[in-house]
Every structure is written in structure tokens, then in C-alpha cells.
Amino acid sequence: MAVVGNGPVGQTAALLLAKWGIRVVLLDGRPERDPIGSKAICQQRDVLDVWEAVGAGSRIAVEGVTWTTARTFYRDRELFAYSLADPGRSAFPPFVNISQARTEQILDELIADRPLIDVRWGHHVTGIDQDGDGVTLHCEGRPPVRADYAIACAGAKGDEVRRMLGVSFGGHSFDDRFLICDIRADLPGWAEERRFYFDPEWNPGRQVLIHPCPDSTFRIDWQVPGDYDLEAEERSGALDARIRAIVGERPYEIVWKSVDRFHSRVVDRMQ
Ligand SMILES: Cc1cc2nc3c(=O)[nH]c(=O)nc-3n(C[C@H](O)[C@H](O)[C@H](O)COP(=O)(O)OP(=O)(O)OC[C@H]3O[C@@H](n4cnc5c(N)ncnc54)[C@H](O)[C@@H]3O)c2cc1C
């Protein structure tokens, strides 16, 4: 089997295939792993169950933060809070927070231990030909790769692969963007809570989401206007003021920051 895309979905697909004794070529156009940022932090129980099937679920659950309370605020008023239900039949809690960089690292370690998985970075797939016997993947500057089947795990930015397969990615992109910062700070009492603020006076008309992560790190997502300028905010000191509105006068460190747009899209077919 060939797997196109060595992100968390491609990594997981490769590990599951290897578990069934199937040889896998795992292709990715990037030169190597770039382990930065929390990105997909909140892993729910069914994902942990899948990862447990390949030997990663318990490790990720133990290293991650299990948060137990979800608080929702409107302006300065708490609307409601609920505690997450007992795990039930699964050994795992409903949600675990851990950075995507760390989950990718754990999955990479397992992949390195599976001789059936052949990892090939620097393999940018530019063409896909299917025939009655299998599929040929054409890679820029590399010999073609032949496989019985291929799985496309090219992620949200994988339009090129979707075009080759004639798959559409319909849906909606939002005008507003999100400023995302991983901040290390000591916030007593917040380590097991997810906080969702709507229209707080320190981000009027928009929302803010705060998730606890390992190592006293908090992932904060501020909804910001489409023309938001992070560099200008850093220069003017407004970013510090934005963070101080949440952490107060406590010391803090920015571990990672990014500005992203939210999309709600789905492919029209999976096969
Ligand atoms: C700033 C930011 C914040 C985010 N926050 C969240 C969040 O809070 N929650 C959440 O669930 N998700 C979040 N995400 C999204 C999250 O990172 C993705 O959901 C996740 O990476 C999806 O994994 P994937 O394996 O499907 O795709 P990806 O991680 O995108 O991996 C796809 C891989 O395919 C490779 N590829 C693409 N095209 C080709 C080609 N033609 N040839 C070869 N290789 C190719 C790419 O190089 C890439 O390595 C965030 C992302 C960003 C950038």
C-alpha cells in the first residue's frame, strides 16, 4: 500500500496497515518532520481508542492533560459549567490535550519500529495513475512508486492530491481568523478546565477559547478580524496587553504563535 501524507492521519493509517501485516510506503513532499506548535491538541476518546490499537493510545493519554470541567462564559458572566462523564467502557477519558508535535513524535517512534513501513520524505506526489492492477504515484524528481492501492492522507492543504483524484472539497471558509498562542504560565485552578468566552470585554464581539496543555502550557485561540496583523500587534505591545487580560501580572512565555483561518469543508467521496 502507498500512503500519501505523513501527518497524523497518514501515520495512523500506516501503523494500522502494518498491524495487519501489510507493507506500506509512506510518502510526504516535505523534507522532514517539522515538530512545531500545538495545532490539533484536543484528542477525543475514539481517537485514543484507534491509537491504542497501534500501541500509542495509553502513552498519549498518560502524557496529555485530562480536563474534567468545561466552563462557558458570556461577557463576564459564567453561563454554565459541566463535568465530563465517567469514561465508561473505554479505558480512556473523553478528552486528552497534548500538542500535535508530540503525538506525531510518538507515532514516528512506533513507525521507526515497524520494518513493514518504508518512510520516504521529499516525495512530492505530482501524478496518480490507476489501472486494473494497482496505482502508480509520480513523484517530483524521483522514480515512480507502484502499489496495489493508495490512501490519500494529504490533509486540509492537499488540494493538489484532491484535484488528481477528482475529489471536491466543498464547504465554507470563515472571514474572521484565529490568533493562536501556546503560553506557558502558572494559572492556579485552570489546569483541568476548558474555558470558552463569548464577547468578553477583552475581545469584544468575538470569542476566546482556552485549553490546558502539559507543562503548564495553555493554548489560547482568539477570534480576530480577517485583516488582523500579528506583527503590528507585537510591535505596539497590544499582544502583551491581550495576554495580560487573561493571565494578569503573572510571568508568561509565548511558546508558539500562529494566525489561521477556520474552514468547514468535506470531500464528496472517500473512495
Ligand atoms: C495553527 C493551526 C491550528 C490548528 N488547530 C487545530 C485544532 O485546534 N484542532 C484540530 O483538530 N486541528 C487543528 N489544526 C489542524 C491540524 O493540524 C490538522 O487537523 C492535522 O494536521 C490533520 O492531519 P492530517 O494528517 O490529515 O494532515 P496534515 O497534518 O496536513 O498532513 C498532510 C501531509 O500530506 C502531505 N502532502 C500534501 N500533499 C502532498 C503531495 N502532493 N505529495 C506528498 N505529500 C503531500 C503534507 O506535506 C503533509 O505532511 C490546526 C492547524 C494549524 C496550522
mmCIF file of C-alpha atoms and ligand atoms in Angstrom:
data_model
loop_
_atom_site.group_PDB
_atom_site.id
_atom_site.type_symbol
_atom_site.label_atom_id
_atom_site.label_comp_id
_atom_site.label_asym_id
_atom_site.label_seq_id
_atom_site.Cartn_x
_atom_site.Cartn_y
_atom_site.Cartn_z
ATOM 1 C CA MET A 1 0.000 0.000 0.000
ATOM 2 C CA ALA A 2 1.092 3.573 -0.570
ATOM 3 C CA VAL A 3 0.041 6.291 1.875
ATOM 4 C CA VAL A 4 0.331 9.875 0.597
ATOM 5 C CA GLY A 5 0.873 12.271 3.508
ATOM 6 C CA ASN A 6 2.865 11.685 6.690
ATOM 7 C CA GLY A 7 0.717 13.815 9.024
ATOM 8 C CA PRO A 8 -1.099 12.208 11.964
ATOM 9 C CA VAL A 9 -3.750 10.639 9.704
ATOM 10 C CA GLY A 10 -1.162 9.092 7.341
ATOM 11 C CA GLN A 11 0.971 7.955 10.282
ATOM 12 C CA THR A 12 -2.032 6.256 11.878
ATOM 13 C CA ALA A 13 -3.110 4.650 8.585
ATOM 14 C CA ALA A 14 0.417 3.271 8.049
ATOM 15 C CA LEU A 15 0.576 1.842 11.584
ATOM 16 C CA LEU A 16 -2.848 0.195 11.233
ATOM 17 C CA LEU A 17 -1.875 -1.363 7.885
ATOM 18 C CA ALA A 18 1.422 -2.652 9.317
ATOM 19 C CA LYS A 19 -0.511 -4.161 12.207
ATOM 20 C CA TRP A 20 -2.337 -6.279 9.617
ATOM 21 C CA GLY A 21 0.983 -7.380 8.106
ATOM 22 C CA ILE A 22 0.712 -5.117 5.047
ATOM 23 C CA ARG A 23 3.807 -3.424 3.616
ATOM 24 C CA VAL A 24 3.453 0.352 3.394
ATOM 25 C CA VAL A 25 5.320 3.098 1.541
ATOM 26 C CA LEU A 26 4.629 6.350 3.406
ATOM 27 C CA LEU A 27 5.267 9.340 1.110
ATOM 28 C CA ASP A 28 5.457 13.016 2.001
ATOM 29 C CA GLY A 29 6.547 16.051 -0.012
ATOM 30 C CA ARG A 30 8.120 17.778 2.987
ATOM 31 C CA PRO A 31 11.877 17.227 3.504
ATOM 32 C CA GLU A 32 11.343 16.052 7.088
ATOM 33 C CA ARG A 33 9.081 16.370 10.141
ATOM 34 C CA ASP A 34 8.734 19.959 11.415
ATOM 35 C CA PRO A 35 7.633 19.471 15.016
ATOM 36 C CA ILE A 36 6.169 22.845 15.945
ATOM 37 C CA GLY A 37 3.001 24.042 17.576
ATOM 38 C CA SER A 38 0.109 22.550 19.460
ATOM 39 C CA LYS A 39 -2.213 22.563 16.369
ATOM 40 C CA ALA A 40 -4.625 19.610 16.858
ATOM 41 C CA ILE A 41 -4.445 19.460 20.666
ATOM 42 C CA CYS A 42 -7.725 18.016 21.802
ATOM 43 C CA GLN A 43 -7.875 14.261 21.212
ATOM 44 C CA GLN A 44 -11.157 12.584 21.922
ATOM 45 C CA ARG A 45 -11.687 9.105 23.269
ATOM 46 C CA ASP A 46 -12.407 7.356 19.970
ATOM 47 C CA VAL A 47 -9.118 8.699 18.542
ATOM 48 C CA LEU A 48 -7.289 7.401 21.627
ATOM 49 C CA ASP A 49 -9.008 4.028 21.084
ATOM 50 C CA VAL A 50 -7.688 3.908 17.488
ATOM 51 C CA TRP A 51 -4.204 4.878 18.658
ATOM 52 C CA GLU A 52 -4.336 2.212 21.360
ATOM 53 C CA ALA A 53 -4.818 -0.368 18.602
ATOM 54 C CA VAL A 54 -1.343 0.570 17.319
ATOM 55 C CA GLY A 55 0.280 0.915 20.749
ATOM 56 C CA ALA A 56 0.127 4.712 21.158
ATOM 57 C CA GLY A 57 -3.164 5.433 22.984
ATOM 58 C CA SER A 58 -2.013 4.884 26.574
ATOM 59 C CA ARG A 59 1.230 6.802 26.062
ATOM 60 C CA ILE A 60 -0.608 9.796 24.633
ATOM 61 C CA ALA A 61 -3.306 9.655 27.318
ATOM 62 C CA VAL A 62 -0.751 9.483 30.143
ATOM 63 C CA GLU A 63 1.349 12.356 28.776
ATOM 64 C CA GLY A 64 -1.631 14.533 27.912
ATOM 65 C CA VAL A 65 -3.785 16.649 30.205
ATOM 66 C CA THR A 66 -7.157 15.156 31.092
ATOM 67 C CA TRP A 67 -9.509 18.055 31.620
ATOM 68 C CA THR A 68 -12.643 17.417 33.578
ATOM 69 C CA THR A 69 -14.641 20.661 33.538
ATOM 70 C CA ALA A 70 -15.931 22.754 30.635
ATOM 71 C CA ARG A 71 -16.841 26.357 31.528
ATOM 72 C CA THR A 72 -18.733 28.705 29.206
ATOM 73 C CA PHE A 73 -18.925 32.482 29.734
ATOM 74 C CA TYR A 74 -20.918 35.302 28.134
ATOM 75 C CA ARG A 75 -19.163 38.626 28.756
ATOM 76 C CA ASP A 76 -18.137 38.452 32.438
ATOM 77 C CA ARG A 77 -20.884 36.016 33.449
ATOM 78 C CA GLU A 78 -20.458 32.245 33.649
ATOM 79 C CA LEU A 79 -23.404 30.706 31.781
ATOM 80 C CA PHE A 80 -22.820 27.094 32.740
ATOM 81 C CA ALA A 81 -20.182 24.528 33.604
ATOM 82 C CA TYR A 82 -20.328 20.795 33.295
ATOM 83 C CA SER A 83 -18.108 17.942 34.325
ATOM 84 C CA LEU A 84 -17.276 15.306 31.788
ATOM 85 C CA ALA A 85 -18.890 11.935 32.269
ATOM 86 C CA ASP A 86 -17.176 8.856 33.590
ATOM 87 C CA PRO A 87 -15.103 7.154 30.870
ATOM 88 C CA GLY A 88 -17.484 4.170 30.768
ATOM 89 C CA ARG A 89 -16.328 1.121 28.836
ATOM 90 C CA SER A 90 -13.220 2.714 27.335
ATOM 91 C CA ALA A 91 -10.092 2.910 29.445
ATOM 92 C CA PHE A 92 -9.643 6.488 28.223
ATOM 93 C CA PRO A 93 -11.121 9.799 29.358
ATOM 94 C CA PRO A 94 -13.432 11.724 26.979
ATOM 95 C CA PHE A 95 -10.685 14.196 26.001
ATOM 96 C CA VAL A 96 -6.933 14.496 26.390
ATOM 97 C CA ASN A 97 -4.984 17.636 25.465
ATOM 98 C CA ILE A 98 -1.492 17.233 24.055
ATOM 99 C CA SER A 99 0.359 19.053 21.284
ATOM 100 C CA GLN A 100 0.202 17.646 17.760
ATOM 101 C CA ALA A 101 4.005 17.915 17.612
ATOM 102 C CA ARG A 102 4.251 15.430 20.492
ATOM 103 C CA THR A 103 1.658 12.978 19.131
ATOM 104 C CA GLU A 104 3.463 12.988 15.767
ATOM 105 C CA GLN A 105 6.737 12.267 17.578
ATOM 106 C CA ILE A 106 5.224 9.319 19.470
ATOM 107 C CA LEU A 107 3.714 7.905 16.253
ATOM 108 C CA ASP A 108 7.081 8.385 14.472
ATOM 109 C CA GLU A 109 8.802 6.338 17.182
ATOM 110 C CA LEU A 110 6.348 3.488 16.623
ATOM 111 C CA ILE A 111 6.746 3.749 12.833
ATOM 112 C CA ALA A 112 10.547 3.532 13.197
ATOM 113 C CA ASP A 113 9.978 0.245 14.998
ATOM 114 C CA ARG A 114 7.870 -1.262 12.168
ATOM 115 C CA PRO A 115 10.050 -2.772 9.395
ATOM 116 C CA LEU A 116 6.931 -3.035 7.193
ATOM 117 C CA ILE A 117 6.705 0.785 6.934
ATOM 118 C CA ASP A 118 9.071 2.474 4.475
ATOM 119 C CA VAL A 119 9.072 6.237 5.198
ATOM 120 C CA ARG A 120 10.049 8.467 2.263
ATOM 121 C CA TRP A 121 10.249 12.213 2.933
ATOM 122 C CA GLY A 122 10.956 14.528 -0.001
ATOM 123 C CA HIS A 123 8.459 12.629 -2.191
ATOM 124 C CA HIS A 124 6.079 15.218 -3.580
ATOM 125 C CA VAL A 125 3.348 13.333 -5.460
ATOM 126 C CA THR A 126 2.516 15.141 -8.714
ATOM 127 C CA GLY A 127 0.556 12.467 -10.579
ATOM 128 C CA ILE A 128 -1.592 9.421 -9.815
ATOM 129 C CA ASP A 129 -2.382 6.764 -12.479
ATOM 130 C CA GLN A 130 -4.743 3.932 -11.693
ATOM 131 C CA ASP A 131 -5.122 0.741 -13.756
ATOM 132 C CA GLY A 132 -6.636 -2.693 -13.258
ATOM 133 C CA ASP A 133 -3.651 -3.936 -11.207
ATOM 134 C CA GLY A 134 -2.891 -1.000 -8.975
ATOM 135 C CA VAL A 135 -1.705 2.557 -8.848
ATOM 136 C CA THR A 136 1.425 4.451 -9.933
ATOM 137 C CA LEU A 137 2.416 7.543 -7.983
ATOM 138 C CA HIS A 138 4.628 10.007 -9.827
ATOM 139 C CA CYS A 139 6.937 11.928 -7.512
ATOM 140 C CA GLU A 140 8.854 15.072 -8.464
ATOM 141 C CA GLY A 141 12.499 14.174 -9.260
ATOM 142 C CA ARG A 142 12.064 10.592 -8.004
ATOM 143 C CA PRO A 143 11.350 7.225 -9.614
ATOM 144 C CA PRO A 144 7.610 6.400 -9.673
ATOM 145 C CA VAL A 145 6.195 4.358 -6.807
ATOM 146 C CA ARG A 146 3.966 1.397 -7.649
ATOM 147 C CA ALA A 147 1.448 -0.047 -5.173
ATOM 148 C CA ASP A 148 -1.691 -2.187 -5.170
ATOM 149 C CA TYR A 149 -3.645 0.623 -3.515
ATOM 150 C CA ALA A 150 -3.019 4.182 -2.347
ATOM 151 C CA ILE A 151 -4.589 6.122 0.502
ATOM 152 C CA ALA A 152 -4.652 9.916 0.249
ATOM 153 C CA CYS A 153 -3.955 11.489 3.659
ATOM 154 C CA ALA A 154 -2.860 14.850 2.260
ATOM 155 C CA GLY A 155 -4.650 16.984 4.849
ATOM 156 C CA ALA A 156 -6.550 20.251 4.559
ATOM 157 C CA LYS A 157 -3.876 21.767 2.305
ATOM 158 C CA GLY A 158 -3.818 18.736 -0.016
ATOM 159 C CA ASP A 159 -5.836 20.335 -2.846
ATOM 160 C CA GLU A 160 -3.297 19.114 -5.409
ATOM 161 C CA VAL A 161 -3.930 15.468 -4.459
ATOM 162 C CA ARG A 162 -7.705 16.001 -4.372
ATOM 163 C CA ARG A 163 -7.525 17.541 -7.865
ATOM 164 C CA MET A 164 -5.602 14.495 -9.189
ATOM 165 C CA LEU A 165 -8.345 12.249 -7.818
ATOM 166 C CA GLY A 166 -11.203 14.473 -8.996
ATOM 167 C CA VAL A 167 -12.406 14.886 -5.422
ATOM 168 C CA SER A 168 -14.087 18.153 -4.437
ATOM 169 C CA PHE A 169 -13.713 19.843 -1.034
ATOM 170 C CA GLY A 170 -16.895 21.845 -0.719
ATOM 171 C CA GLY A 171 -17.925 23.907 2.263
ATOM 172 C CA HIS A 172 -17.343 27.254 3.853
ATOM 173 C CA SER A 173 -14.326 29.352 4.865
ATOM 174 C CA PHE A 174 -14.879 31.917 7.608
ATOM 175 C CA ASP A 175 -13.914 35.584 7.182
ATOM 176 C CA ASP A 176 -12.605 36.006 10.705
ATOM 177 C CA ARG A 177 -9.328 34.388 11.623
ATOM 178 C CA PHE A 178 -7.904 32.946 14.847
ATOM 179 C CA LEU A 179 -4.830 34.130 16.691
ATOM 180 C CA ILE A 180 -3.462 31.022 18.391
ATOM 181 C CA CYS A 181 -0.807 31.165 21.127
ATOM 182 C CA ASP A 182 0.665 28.462 23.333
ATOM 183 C CA ILE A 183 1.501 30.263 26.568
ATOM 184 C CA ARG A 184 3.439 28.868 29.498
ATOM 185 C CA ALA A 185 2.161 30.384 32.745
ATOM 186 C CA ASP A 186 1.145 29.340 36.217
ATOM 187 C CA LEU A 187 -2.656 29.710 36.315
ATOM 188 C CA PRO A 188 -3.833 28.064 39.539
ATOM 189 C CA GLY A 189 -7.099 26.146 39.167
ATOM 190 C CA TRP A 190 -7.136 26.301 35.347
ATOM 191 C CA ALA A 191 -5.113 23.148 34.656
ATOM 192 C CA GLU A 192 -8.144 20.861 34.365
ATOM 193 C CA GLU A 193 -10.635 23.275 32.797
ATOM 194 C CA ARG A 194 -11.528 24.248 29.281
ATOM 195 C CA ARG A 195 -12.823 27.852 29.182
ATOM 196 C CA PHE A 196 -14.933 29.277 26.371
ATOM 197 C CA TYR A 197 -15.657 33.047 26.410
ATOM 198 C CA PHE A 198 -18.203 34.764 24.167
ATOM 199 C CA ASP A 199 -17.977 38.544 23.742
ATOM 200 C CA PRO A 200 -15.639 39.184 26.689
ATOM 201 C CA GLU A 201 -14.780 42.866 27.139
ATOM 202 C CA TRP A 202 -11.139 41.972 26.323
ATOM 203 C CA ASN A 203 -12.162 40.584 22.865
ATOM 204 C CA PRO A 204 -15.467 42.355 22.167
ATOM 205 C CA GLY A 205 -17.928 40.811 19.732
ATOM 206 C CA ARG A 206 -15.807 37.704 19.325
ATOM 207 C CA GLN A 207 -14.853 34.523 21.165
ATOM 208 C CA VAL A 208 -11.838 33.183 23.068
ATOM 209 C CA LEU A 209 -11.100 29.545 23.834
ATOM 210 C CA ILE A 210 -8.571 28.427 26.461
ATOM 211 C CA HIS A 211 -7.352 24.844 26.725
ATOM 212 C CA PRO A 212 -4.902 23.450 29.310
ATOM 213 C CA CYS A 213 -1.927 21.509 27.913
ATOM 214 C CA PRO A 214 1.017 19.647 29.500
ATOM 215 C CA ASP A 215 3.963 21.565 31.046
ATOM 216 C CA SER A 216 1.847 24.445 32.457
ATOM 217 C CA THR A 217 1.082 25.498 28.895
ATOM 218 C CA PHE A 218 -2.265 26.974 27.861
ATOM 219 C CA ARG A 219 -3.464 27.062 24.281
ATOM 220 C CA ILE A 220 -5.433 30.278 23.688
ATOM 221 C CA ASP A 221 -7.459 30.901 20.500
ATOM 222 C CA TRP A 222 -8.726 34.458 19.988
ATOM 223 C CA GLN A 223 -11.201 35.079 17.175
ATOM 224 C CA VAL A 224 -9.819 38.139 15.347
ATOM 225 C CA PRO A 225 -10.893 40.152 12.264
ATOM 226 C CA GLY A 226 -9.881 38.883 8.811
ATOM 227 C CA ASP A 227 -7.336 41.714 8.417
ATOM 228 C CA TYR A 228 -5.696 41.095 11.821
ATOM 229 C CA ASP A 229 -1.952 41.921 11.797
ATOM 230 C CA LEU A 230 0.042 39.936 14.374
ATOM 231 C CA GLU A 231 3.341 41.735 13.721
ATOM 232 C CA ALA A 232 1.734 45.144 14.231
ATOM 233 C CA GLU A 233 0.186 43.928 17.478
ATOM 234 C CA GLU A 234 3.534 42.624 18.707
ATOM 235 C CA ARG A 235 5.267 45.926 17.859
ATOM 236 C CA SER A 236 2.666 48.067 19.606
ATOM 237 C CA GLY A 237 2.527 45.953 22.777
ATOM 238 C CA ALA A 238 -1.126 45.087 22.125
ATOM 239 C CA LEU A 239 -0.319 41.356 22.073
ATOM 240 C CA ASP A 240 1.118 41.589 25.585
ATOM 241 C CA ALA A 241 -1.987 43.503 26.719
ATOM 242 C CA ARG A 242 -4.208 40.853 25.108
ATOM 243 C CA ILE A 243 -2.414 38.080 27.002
ATOM 244 C CA ARG A 244 -2.281 40.071 30.258
ATOM 245 C CA ALA A 245 -6.085 40.432 30.113
ATOM 246 C CA ILE A 246 -6.134 36.672 30.737
ATOM 247 C CA VAL A 247 -3.034 35.865 32.824
ATOM 248 C CA GLY A 248 -2.878 39.113 34.826
ATOM 249 C CA GLU A 249 0.520 40.202 36.136
ATOM 250 C CA ARG A 250 1.914 36.662 36.323
ATOM 251 C CA PRO A 251 5.039 35.900 34.290
ATOM 252 C CA TYR A 252 4.335 34.134 30.988
ATOM 253 C CA GLU A 253 6.241 32.814 27.990
ATOM 254 C CA ILE A 254 4.914 32.502 24.432
ATOM 255 C CA VAL A 255 5.893 29.009 23.255
ATOM 256 C CA TRP A 256 4.248 29.216 19.803
ATOM 257 C CA LYS A 257 2.021 31.639 17.922
ATOM 258 C CA SER A 258 0.155 31.497 14.656
ATOM 259 C CA VAL A 259 -2.771 33.091 12.818
ATOM 260 C CA ASP A 260 -5.121 30.793 10.966
ATOM 261 C CA ARG A 261 -8.448 30.717 9.195
ATOM 262 C CA PHE A 262 -11.168 28.221 10.100
ATOM 263 C CA HIS A 263 -12.714 26.159 7.288
ATOM 264 C CA SER A 264 -15.667 23.809 7.403
ATOM 265 C CA ARG A 265 -15.232 21.512 4.395
ATOM 266 C CA VAL A 266 -15.691 17.872 3.459
ATOM 267 C CA VAL A 267 -14.722 15.751 0.441
ATOM 268 C CA ASP A 268 -17.553 14.493 -1.784
ATOM 269 C CA ARG A 269 -16.283 10.904 -1.762
ATOM 270 C CA MET A 270 -13.775 8.798 0.149
ATOM 271 C CA GLN A 271 -13.083 6.154 -2.490
HETATM 272 C C1 LIG B 1 -2.338 26.910 13.525
HETATM 273 C C2 LIG B 1 -3.118 25.619 13.451
HETATM 274 C C3 LIG B 1 -4.005 25.300 14.471
HETATM 275 C C4 LIG B 1 -4.727 24.139 14.417
HETATM 276 N N1 LIG B 1 -5.578 23.843 15.433
HETATM 277 C C5 LIG B 1 -6.273 22.697 15.408
HETATM 278 C C6 LIG B 1 -7.141 22.323 16.465
HETATM 279 O O1 LIG B 1 -7.276 23.044 17.438
HETATM 280 N N2 LIG B 1 -7.815 21.163 16.385
HETATM 281 C C7 LIG B 1 -7.670 20.341 15.303
HETATM 282 O O2 LIG B 1 -8.273 19.270 15.262
HETATM 283 N N3 LIG B 1 -6.861 20.667 14.302
HETATM 284 C C8 LIG B 1 -6.162 21.809 14.328
HETATM 285 N N4 LIG B 1 -5.342 22.131 13.299
HETATM 286 C C9 LIG B 1 -5.340 21.273 12.134
HETATM 287 C C10 LIG B 1 -4.470 20.061 12.332
HETATM 288 O O3 LIG B 1 -3.130 20.469 12.283
HETATM 289 C C11 LIG B 1 -4.867 19.085 11.255
HETATM 290 O O4 LIG B 1 -6.197 18.700 11.529
HETATM 291 C C12 LIG B 1 -3.994 17.849 11.206
HETATM 292 O O5 LIG B 1 -2.661 18.155 10.885
HETATM 293 C C13 LIG B 1 -4.591 16.927 10.167
HETATM 294 O O6 LIG B 1 -3.747 15.834 9.985
HETATM 295 P P1 LIG B 1 -3.617 15.190 8.564
HETATM 296 O O7 LIG B 1 -2.685 14.040 8.716
HETATM 297 O O8 LIG B 1 -4.968 14.962 7.987
HETATM 298 O O9 LIG B 1 -2.996 16.328 7.635
HETATM 299 P P2 LIG B 1 -1.611 17.105 7.698
HETATM 300 O O10 LIG B 1 -1.062 17.150 9.068
HETATM 301 O O11 LIG B 1 -1.830 18.374 6.963
HETATM 302 O O12 LIG B 1 -0.649 16.165 6.844
HETATM 303 C C14 LIG B 1 -0.802 16.042 5.450
HETATM 304 C C15 LIG B 1 0.550 15.711 4.863
HETATM 305 O O13 LIG B 1 0.375 15.451 3.478
HETATM 306 C C16 LIG B 1 1.490 15.957 2.800
HETATM 307 N N5 LIG B 1 1.125 16.199 1.403
HETATM 308 C C17 LIG B 1 0.148 17.011 0.925
HETATM 309 N N6 LIG B 1 0.136 16.986 -0.420
HETATM 310 C C18 LIG B 1 1.117 16.127 -0.797
HETATM 311 C C19 LIG B 1 1.606 15.687 -2.068
HETATM 312 N N7 LIG B 1 1.084 16.123 -3.228
HETATM 313 N N8 LIG B 1 2.646 14.816 -2.087
HETATM 314 C C20 LIG B 1 3.192 14.361 -0.935
HETATM 315 N N9 LIG B 1 2.782 14.757 0.283
HETATM 316 C C21 LIG B 1 1.750 15.627 0.351
HETATM 317 C C22 LIG B 1 1.839 17.247 3.543
HETATM 318 O O14 LIG B 1 3.198 17.599 3.346
HETATM 319 C C23 LIG B 1 1.545 16.864 4.978
HETATM 320 O O15 LIG B 1 2.693 16.429 5.669
HETATM 321 C C24 LIG B 1 -4.582 23.279 13.321
HETATM 322 C C25 LIG B 1 -3.684 23.586 12.295
HETATM 323 C C26 LIG B 1 -2.956 24.739 12.358
HETATM 324 C C27 LIG B 1 -1.983 25.055 11.243
#
